[in-house]
Amino acid sequence: MVLGPFASVADLMARLPPDRVLSIEEQAQAERLLGDASHLIRMTAGYQQISRVDNDTVVLRGSRSLVLTLPQRPVLAVTAVAGLTAEQWEWDGGDRLTRLDGCVWRGATTVTYSHGLDEDEPAYQVARAIACDAVKRTLLNPTMIRSHQVDDFAETLADARASLLDGEAETIRQAFAGPKVSVTG
């Protein structure tokens, strides 16, 4: 499944200084960079997709326990577990499925569920803002020059890629990265 960027070029342009207009070439570059920044955000979020996905299908491996944890959050609905009736399992309203029939999750289990955030939700807006900020830094400083000075020592470094600042990465981890996917009993 290909997920799009959290922000559009129009979202980015709204955050640029009013006197900064993007050329056609810069708009194409910005679109690519917004996609890259969105992938970086998803990676920092523990590979959470963040964007809403309805009726996603995932194959999970059971390890002979009663509880199965779904990998993407927030879980909005669980519509089916292949090979089981609705009376044989229960969704806890969070990210866990529990067997109700006395059996354990074993082998491959195919689950159909909806997860993620709508674009108007505050946490999604945080991802949008961080993606725009990462790209804005690249566009406003295309050579990616960074300098550091302590007393009489100074150094200047060129960075070949856009990246998240430490505070942005921490915000993403706090907002989206949860416990590792596991099967518990």
PDB file of C-alpha atoms in Angstrom:
ATOM      1  CA  MET A   1       0.000   0.000   0.000  1.00  0.00           C
ATOM      2  CA  VAL A   2       1.381   3.391  -0.975  1.00  0.00           C
ATOM      3  CA  LEU A   3       0.632   6.144   1.502  1.00  0.00           C
ATOM      4  CA  GLY A   4       0.738   9.748   0.388  1.00  0.00           C
ATOM      5  CA  PRO A   5       2.487  12.652   2.055  1.00  0.00           C
ATOM      6  CA  PHE A   6       0.981  14.280   5.143  1.00  0.00           C
ATOM      7  CA  ALA A   7       1.053  17.689   3.480  1.00  0.00           C
ATOM      8  CA  SER A   8       0.561  19.173   0.040  1.00  0.00           C
ATOM      9  CA  VAL A   9       2.713  21.782  -1.673  1.00  0.00           C
ATOM     10  CA  ALA A  10      -0.102  24.257  -0.913  1.00  0.00           C
ATOM     11  CA  ASP A  11       0.205  23.416   2.822  1.00  0.00           C
ATOM     12  CA  LEU A  12       3.940  24.044   2.585  1.00  0.00           C
ATOM     13  CA  MET A  13       3.543  27.307   0.675  1.00  0.00           C
ATOM     14  CA  ALA A  14       1.160  28.595   3.349  1.00  0.00           C
ATOM     15  CA  ARG A  15       3.990  28.177   5.880  1.00  0.00           C
ATOM     16  CA  LEU A  16       6.686  29.909   3.825  1.00  0.00           C
ATOM     17  CA  PRO A  17       7.489  33.607   4.223  1.00  0.00           C
ATOM     18  CA  PRO A  18       5.093  35.683   2.069  1.00  0.00           C
ATOM     19  CA  ASP A  19       7.917  36.872  -0.187  1.00  0.00           C
ATOM     20  CA  ARG A  20       9.080  33.298  -0.928  1.00  0.00           C
ATOM     21  CA  VAL A  21       7.425  31.953  -4.079  1.00  0.00           C
ATOM     22  CA  LEU A  22       8.274  28.475  -5.314  1.00  0.00           C
ATOM     23  CA  SER A  23       9.187  27.983  -8.962  1.00  0.00           C
ATOM     24  CA  ILE A  24       7.661  25.065 -10.892  1.00  0.00           C
ATOM     25  CA  GLU A  25      10.885  23.102 -10.366  1.00  0.00           C
ATOM     26  CA  GLU A  26      10.890  23.880  -6.626  1.00  0.00           C
ATOM     27  CA  GLN A  27       7.251  22.815  -6.351  1.00  0.00           C
ATOM     28  CA  ALA A  28       8.117  19.437  -7.920  1.00  0.00           C
ATOM     29  CA  GLN A  29      11.077  19.119  -5.547  1.00  0.00           C
ATOM     30  CA  ALA A  30       8.865  20.116  -2.609  1.00  0.00           C
ATOM     31  CA  GLU A  31       6.354  17.418  -3.516  1.00  0.00           C
ATOM     32  CA  ARG A  32       9.101  14.771  -3.499  1.00  0.00           C
ATOM     33  CA  LEU A  33      10.547  16.115  -0.246  1.00  0.00           C
ATOM     34  CA  LEU A  34       7.118  16.101   1.440  1.00  0.00           C
ATOM     35  CA  GLY A  35       6.817  12.422   0.531  1.00  0.00           C
ATOM     36  CA  ASP A  36      10.303  11.758   1.913  1.00  0.00           C
ATOM     37  CA  ALA A  37       9.563  13.670   5.124  1.00  0.00           C
ATOM     38  CA  SER A  38       6.308  11.726   5.550  1.00  0.00           C
ATOM     39  CA  HIS A  39       8.167   8.410   5.208  1.00  0.00           C
ATOM     40  CA  LEU A  40      10.709   9.609   7.767  1.00  0.00           C
ATOM     41  CA  ILE A  41       7.899  10.556  10.150  1.00  0.00           C
ATOM     42  CA  ARG A  42       6.269   7.137   9.748  1.00  0.00           C
ATOM     43  CA  MET A  43       9.613   5.445  10.401  1.00  0.00           C
ATOM     44  CA  THR A  44      10.190   7.595  13.506  1.00  0.00           C
ATOM     45  CA  ALA A  45       6.667   6.693  14.665  1.00  0.00           C
ATOM     46  CA  GLY A  46       7.595   3.026  14.802  1.00  0.00           C
ATOM     47  CA  TYR A  47       6.350   2.397  11.250  1.00  0.00           C
ATOM     48  CA  GLN A  48       2.836   3.542  12.083  1.00  0.00           C
ATOM     49  CA  GLN A  49       0.941   4.530   8.938  1.00  0.00           C
ATOM     50  CA  ILE A  50      -0.810   7.369  10.828  1.00  0.00           C
ATOM     51  CA  SER A  51      -3.076   8.124   7.818  1.00  0.00           C
ATOM     52  CA  ARG A  52      -6.520   6.557   7.968  1.00  0.00           C
ATOM     53  CA  VAL A  53      -6.841   3.228   6.166  1.00  0.00           C
ATOM     54  CA  ASP A  54     -10.227   1.536   5.973  1.00  0.00           C
ATOM     55  CA  ASN A  55     -10.623  -2.236   5.650  1.00  0.00           C
ATOM     56  CA  ASP A  56      -6.891  -2.926   5.751  1.00  0.00           C
ATOM     57  CA  THR A  57      -5.962  -6.604   5.766  1.00  0.00           C
ATOM     58  CA  VAL A  58      -3.053  -7.879   7.819  1.00  0.00           C
ATOM     59  CA  VAL A  59      -1.732 -11.381   8.384  1.00  0.00           C
ATOM     60  CA  LEU A  60      -0.512 -11.868  11.940  1.00  0.00           C
ATOM     61  CA  ARG A  61       1.215 -14.832  13.527  1.00  0.00           C
ATOM     62  CA  GLY A  62      -0.272 -16.234  16.681  1.00  0.00           C
ATOM     63  CA  SER A  63       1.910 -17.788  19.364  1.00  0.00           C
ATOM     64  CA  ARG A  64      -0.578 -19.937  21.198  1.00  0.00           C
ATOM     65  CA  SER A  65      -2.029 -17.198  23.385  1.00  0.00           C
ATOM     66  CA  LEU A  66      -5.497 -15.733  23.879  1.00  0.00           C
ATOM     67  CA  VAL A  67      -4.661 -12.135  22.896  1.00  0.00           C
ATOM     68  CA  LEU A  68      -3.484 -10.825  19.527  1.00  0.00           C
ATOM     69  CA  THR A  69      -2.214  -7.242  19.132  1.00  0.00           C
ATOM     70  CA  LEU A  70      -2.996  -5.317  15.958  1.00  0.00           C
ATOM     71  CA  PRO A  71       0.004  -3.445  14.528  1.00  0.00           C
ATOM     72  CA  GLN A  72      -1.479  -0.099  13.403  1.00  0.00           C
ATOM     73  CA  ARG A  73      -3.058   2.424  15.760  1.00  0.00           C
ATOM     74  CA  PRO A  74      -5.463   3.831  16.543  1.00  0.00           C
ATOM     75  CA  VAL A  75      -7.733   0.947  15.656  1.00  0.00           C
ATOM     76  CA  LEU A  76     -11.119   2.293  14.556  1.00  0.00           C
ATOM     77  CA  ALA A  77     -12.947  -0.955  13.831  1.00  0.00           C
ATOM     78  CA  VAL A  78     -12.314  -4.657  13.352  1.00  0.00           C
ATOM     79  CA  THR A  79     -14.617  -6.105  10.723  1.00  0.00           C
ATOM     80  CA  ALA A  80     -13.414  -9.683  10.258  1.00  0.00           C
ATOM     81  CA  VAL A  81     -11.060 -12.391  11.386  1.00  0.00           C
ATOM     82  CA  ALA A  82     -10.727 -14.951   8.604  1.00  0.00           C
ATOM     83  CA  GLY A  83     -12.066 -18.379   9.478  1.00  0.00           C
ATOM     84  CA  LEU A  84     -13.779 -17.229  12.672  1.00  0.00           C
ATOM     85  CA  THR A  85     -17.265 -16.024  13.470  1.00  0.00           C
ATOM     86  CA  ALA A  86     -17.791 -12.820  15.458  1.00  0.00           C
ATOM     87  CA  GLU A  87     -18.743 -14.967  18.482  1.00  0.00           C
ATOM     88  CA  GLN A  88     -15.257 -16.509  18.571  1.00  0.00           C
ATOM     89  CA  TRP A  89     -13.296 -13.280  19.115  1.00  0.00           C
ATOM     90  CA  GLU A  90     -13.697  -9.884  20.757  1.00  0.00           C
ATOM     91  CA  TRP A  91     -12.089  -6.531  20.005  1.00  0.00           C
ATOM     92  CA  ASP A  92     -11.263  -4.582  23.178  1.00  0.00           C
ATOM     93  CA  GLY A  93     -11.843  -1.168  21.556  1.00  0.00           C
ATOM     94  CA  GLY A  94      -8.075  -0.618  21.529  1.00  0.00           C
ATOM     95  CA  ASP A  95      -5.518  -2.677  19.655  1.00  0.00           C
ATOM     96  CA  ARG A  96      -6.220  -6.197  20.956  1.00  0.00           C
ATOM     97  CA  LEU A  97      -8.274  -9.155  19.839  1.00  0.00           C
ATOM     98  CA  THR A  98      -9.153 -11.860  22.360  1.00  0.00           C
ATOM     99  CA  ARG A  99     -10.283 -15.388  21.560  1.00  0.00           C
ATOM    100  CA  LEU A 100     -13.607 -16.192  23.276  1.00  0.00           C
ATOM    101  CA  ASP A 101     -13.980 -19.793  22.168  1.00  0.00           C
ATOM    102  CA  GLY A 102     -11.344 -21.323  24.456  1.00  0.00           C
ATOM    103  CA  CYS A 103      -8.831 -21.624  21.622  1.00  0.00           C
ATOM    104  CA  VAL A 104      -5.588 -19.726  21.190  1.00  0.00           C
ATOM    105  CA  TRP A 105      -4.274 -17.709  18.253  1.00  0.00           C
ATOM    106  CA  ARG A 106      -2.151 -20.142  16.273  1.00  0.00           C
ATOM    107  CA  GLY A 107      -0.461 -19.850  12.896  1.00  0.00           C
ATOM    108  CA  ALA A 108      -1.346 -17.179  10.355  1.00  0.00           C
ATOM    109  CA  THR A 109      -4.404 -15.088  11.221  1.00  0.00           C
ATOM    110  CA  THR A 110      -5.872 -12.685   8.664  1.00  0.00           C
ATOM    111  CA  VAL A 111      -7.604  -9.663  10.195  1.00  0.00           C
ATOM    112  CA  THR A 112      -9.523  -6.923   8.379  1.00  0.00           C
ATOM    113  CA  TYR A 113      -9.634  -3.655  10.282  1.00  0.00           C
ATOM    114  CA  SER A 114      -9.661   0.121   9.933  1.00  0.00           C
ATOM    115  CA  HIS A 115      -7.054   2.290  11.625  1.00  0.00           C
ATOM    116  CA  GLY A 116      -5.332   5.657  11.599  1.00  0.00           C
ATOM    117  CA  LEU A 117      -6.277   9.294  11.814  1.00  0.00           C
ATOM    118  CA  ASP A 118      -8.423  11.569   9.706  1.00  0.00           C
ATOM    119  CA  GLU A 119      -6.629  14.632   8.313  1.00  0.00           C
ATOM    120  CA  ASP A 120      -8.551  17.033  10.551  1.00  0.00           C
ATOM    121  CA  GLU A 121      -7.474  15.333  13.799  1.00  0.00           C
ATOM    122  CA  PRO A 122      -4.902  17.245  15.884  1.00  0.00           C
ATOM    123  CA  ALA A 123      -2.273  14.477  15.892  1.00  0.00           C
ATOM    124  CA  TYR A 124      -2.430  14.264  12.084  1.00  0.00           C
ATOM    125  CA  GLN A 125      -2.012  18.040  11.936  1.00  0.00           C
ATOM    126  CA  VAL A 126       1.170  17.664  14.016  1.00  0.00           C
ATOM    127  CA  ALA A 127       2.542  15.221  11.421  1.00  0.00           C
ATOM    128  CA  ARG A 128       1.557  17.662   8.654  1.00  0.00           C
ATOM    129  CA  ALA A 129       3.296  20.587  10.377  1.00  0.00           C
ATOM    130  CA  ILE A 130       6.482  18.610  11.023  1.00  0.00           C
ATOM    131  CA  ALA A 131       6.628  17.425   7.399  1.00  0.00           C
ATOM    132  CA  CYS A 132       6.229  21.018   6.209  1.00  0.00           C
ATOM    133  CA  ASP A 133       8.863  22.297   8.637  1.00  0.00           C
ATOM    134  CA  ALA A 134      11.400  19.678   7.529  1.00  0.00           C
ATOM    135  CA  VAL A 135      10.884  20.590   3.864  1.00  0.00           C
ATOM    136  CA  LYS A 136      10.815  24.321   4.601  1.00  0.00           C
ATOM    137  CA  ARG A 137      14.265  24.070   6.190  1.00  0.00           C
ATOM    138  CA  THR A 138      15.564  22.370   3.049  1.00  0.00           C
ATOM    139  CA  LEU A 139      14.033  24.945   0.706  1.00  0.00           C
ATOM    140  CA  LEU A 140      15.206  27.935   2.739  1.00  0.00           C
ATOM    141  CA  ASN A 141      18.715  26.483   3.158  1.00  0.00           C
ATOM    142  CA  PRO A 142      19.266  24.422  -0.022  1.00  0.00           C
ATOM    143  CA  THR A 143      22.966  23.803   0.660  1.00  0.00           C
ATOM    144  CA  MET A 144      22.003  22.407   4.093  1.00  0.00           C
ATOM    145  CA  ILE A 145      24.841  24.264   5.764  1.00  0.00           C
ATOM    146  CA  ARG A 146      24.888  23.937   9.537  1.00  0.00           C
ATOM    147  CA  SER A 147      27.312  25.719  11.775  1.00  0.00           C
ATOM    148  CA  HIS A 148      28.280  25.265  15.380  1.00  0.00           C
ATOM    149  CA  GLN A 149      30.371  27.549  17.542  1.00  0.00           C
ATOM    150  CA  VAL A 150      31.675  27.243  21.097  1.00  0.00           C
ATOM    151  CA  ASP A 151      33.918  30.065  22.314  1.00  0.00           C
ATOM    152  CA  ASP A 152      36.674  30.407  19.713  1.00  0.00           C
ATOM    153  CA  PHE A 153      35.977  27.021  18.049  1.00  0.00           C
ATOM    154  CA  ALA A 154      33.623  26.964  15.055  1.00  0.00           C
ATOM    155  CA  GLU A 155      32.763  24.345  12.492  1.00  0.00           C
ATOM    156  CA  THR A 156      30.500  24.319   9.446  1.00  0.00           C
ATOM    157  CA  LEU A 157      28.988  21.120   8.080  1.00  0.00           C
ATOM    158  CA  ALA A 158      26.962  20.391   4.986  1.00  0.00           C
ATOM    159  CA  ASP A 159      24.130  17.897   5.363  1.00  0.00           C
ATOM    160  CA  ALA A 160      23.083  16.072   2.211  1.00  0.00           C
ATOM    161  CA  ARG A 161      19.514  15.358   3.319  1.00  0.00           C
ATOM    162  CA  ALA A 162      16.550  16.834   5.081  1.00  0.00           C
ATOM    163  CA  SER A 163      15.953  15.424   8.527  1.00  0.00           C
ATOM    164  CA  LEU A 164      13.821  15.818  11.600  1.00  0.00           C
ATOM    165  CA  LEU A 165      15.102  17.906  14.462  1.00  0.00           C
ATOM    166  CA  ASP A 166      15.512  16.094  17.780  1.00  0.00           C
ATOM    167  CA  GLY A 167      12.432  17.801  19.238  1.00  0.00           C
ATOM    168  CA  GLU A 168      10.346  16.908  16.182  1.00  0.00           C
ATOM    169  CA  ALA A 169      11.422  13.274  16.327  1.00  0.00           C
ATOM    170  CA  GLU A 170      10.587  13.119  20.029  1.00  0.00           C
ATOM    171  CA  THR A 171       7.160  14.669  19.392  1.00  0.00           C
ATOM    172  CA  ILE A 172       6.454  12.046  16.711  1.00  0.00           C
ATOM    173  CA  ARG A 173       7.600   9.198  18.971  1.00  0.00           C
ATOM    174  CA  GLN A 174       5.415  10.451  21.831  1.00  0.00           C
ATOM    175  CA  ALA A 175       2.385  11.009  19.601  1.00  0.00           C
ATOM    176  CA  PHE A 176       2.455   7.833  17.540  1.00  0.00           C
ATOM    177  CA  ALA A 177       4.959   5.160  18.521  1.00  0.00           C
ATOM    178  CA  GLY A 178       3.455   2.732  20.946  1.00  0.00           C
ATOM    179  CA  PRO A 179       4.435  -0.628  22.276  1.00  0.00           C
ATOM    180  CA  LYS A 180       5.938  -3.115  19.875  1.00  0.00           C
ATOM    181  CA  VAL A 181       3.487  -5.457  18.188  1.00  0.00           C
ATOM    182  CA  SER A 182       3.346  -8.701  20.091  1.00  0.00           C
ATOM    183  CA  VAL A 183       1.156 -11.597  20.992  1.00  0.00           C
ATOM    184  CA  THR A 184       0.493 -11.859  24.700  1.00  0.00           C
ATOM    185  CA  GLY A 185      -1.396 -14.264  26.846  1.00  0.00           C
TER     186      GLY A 185
END
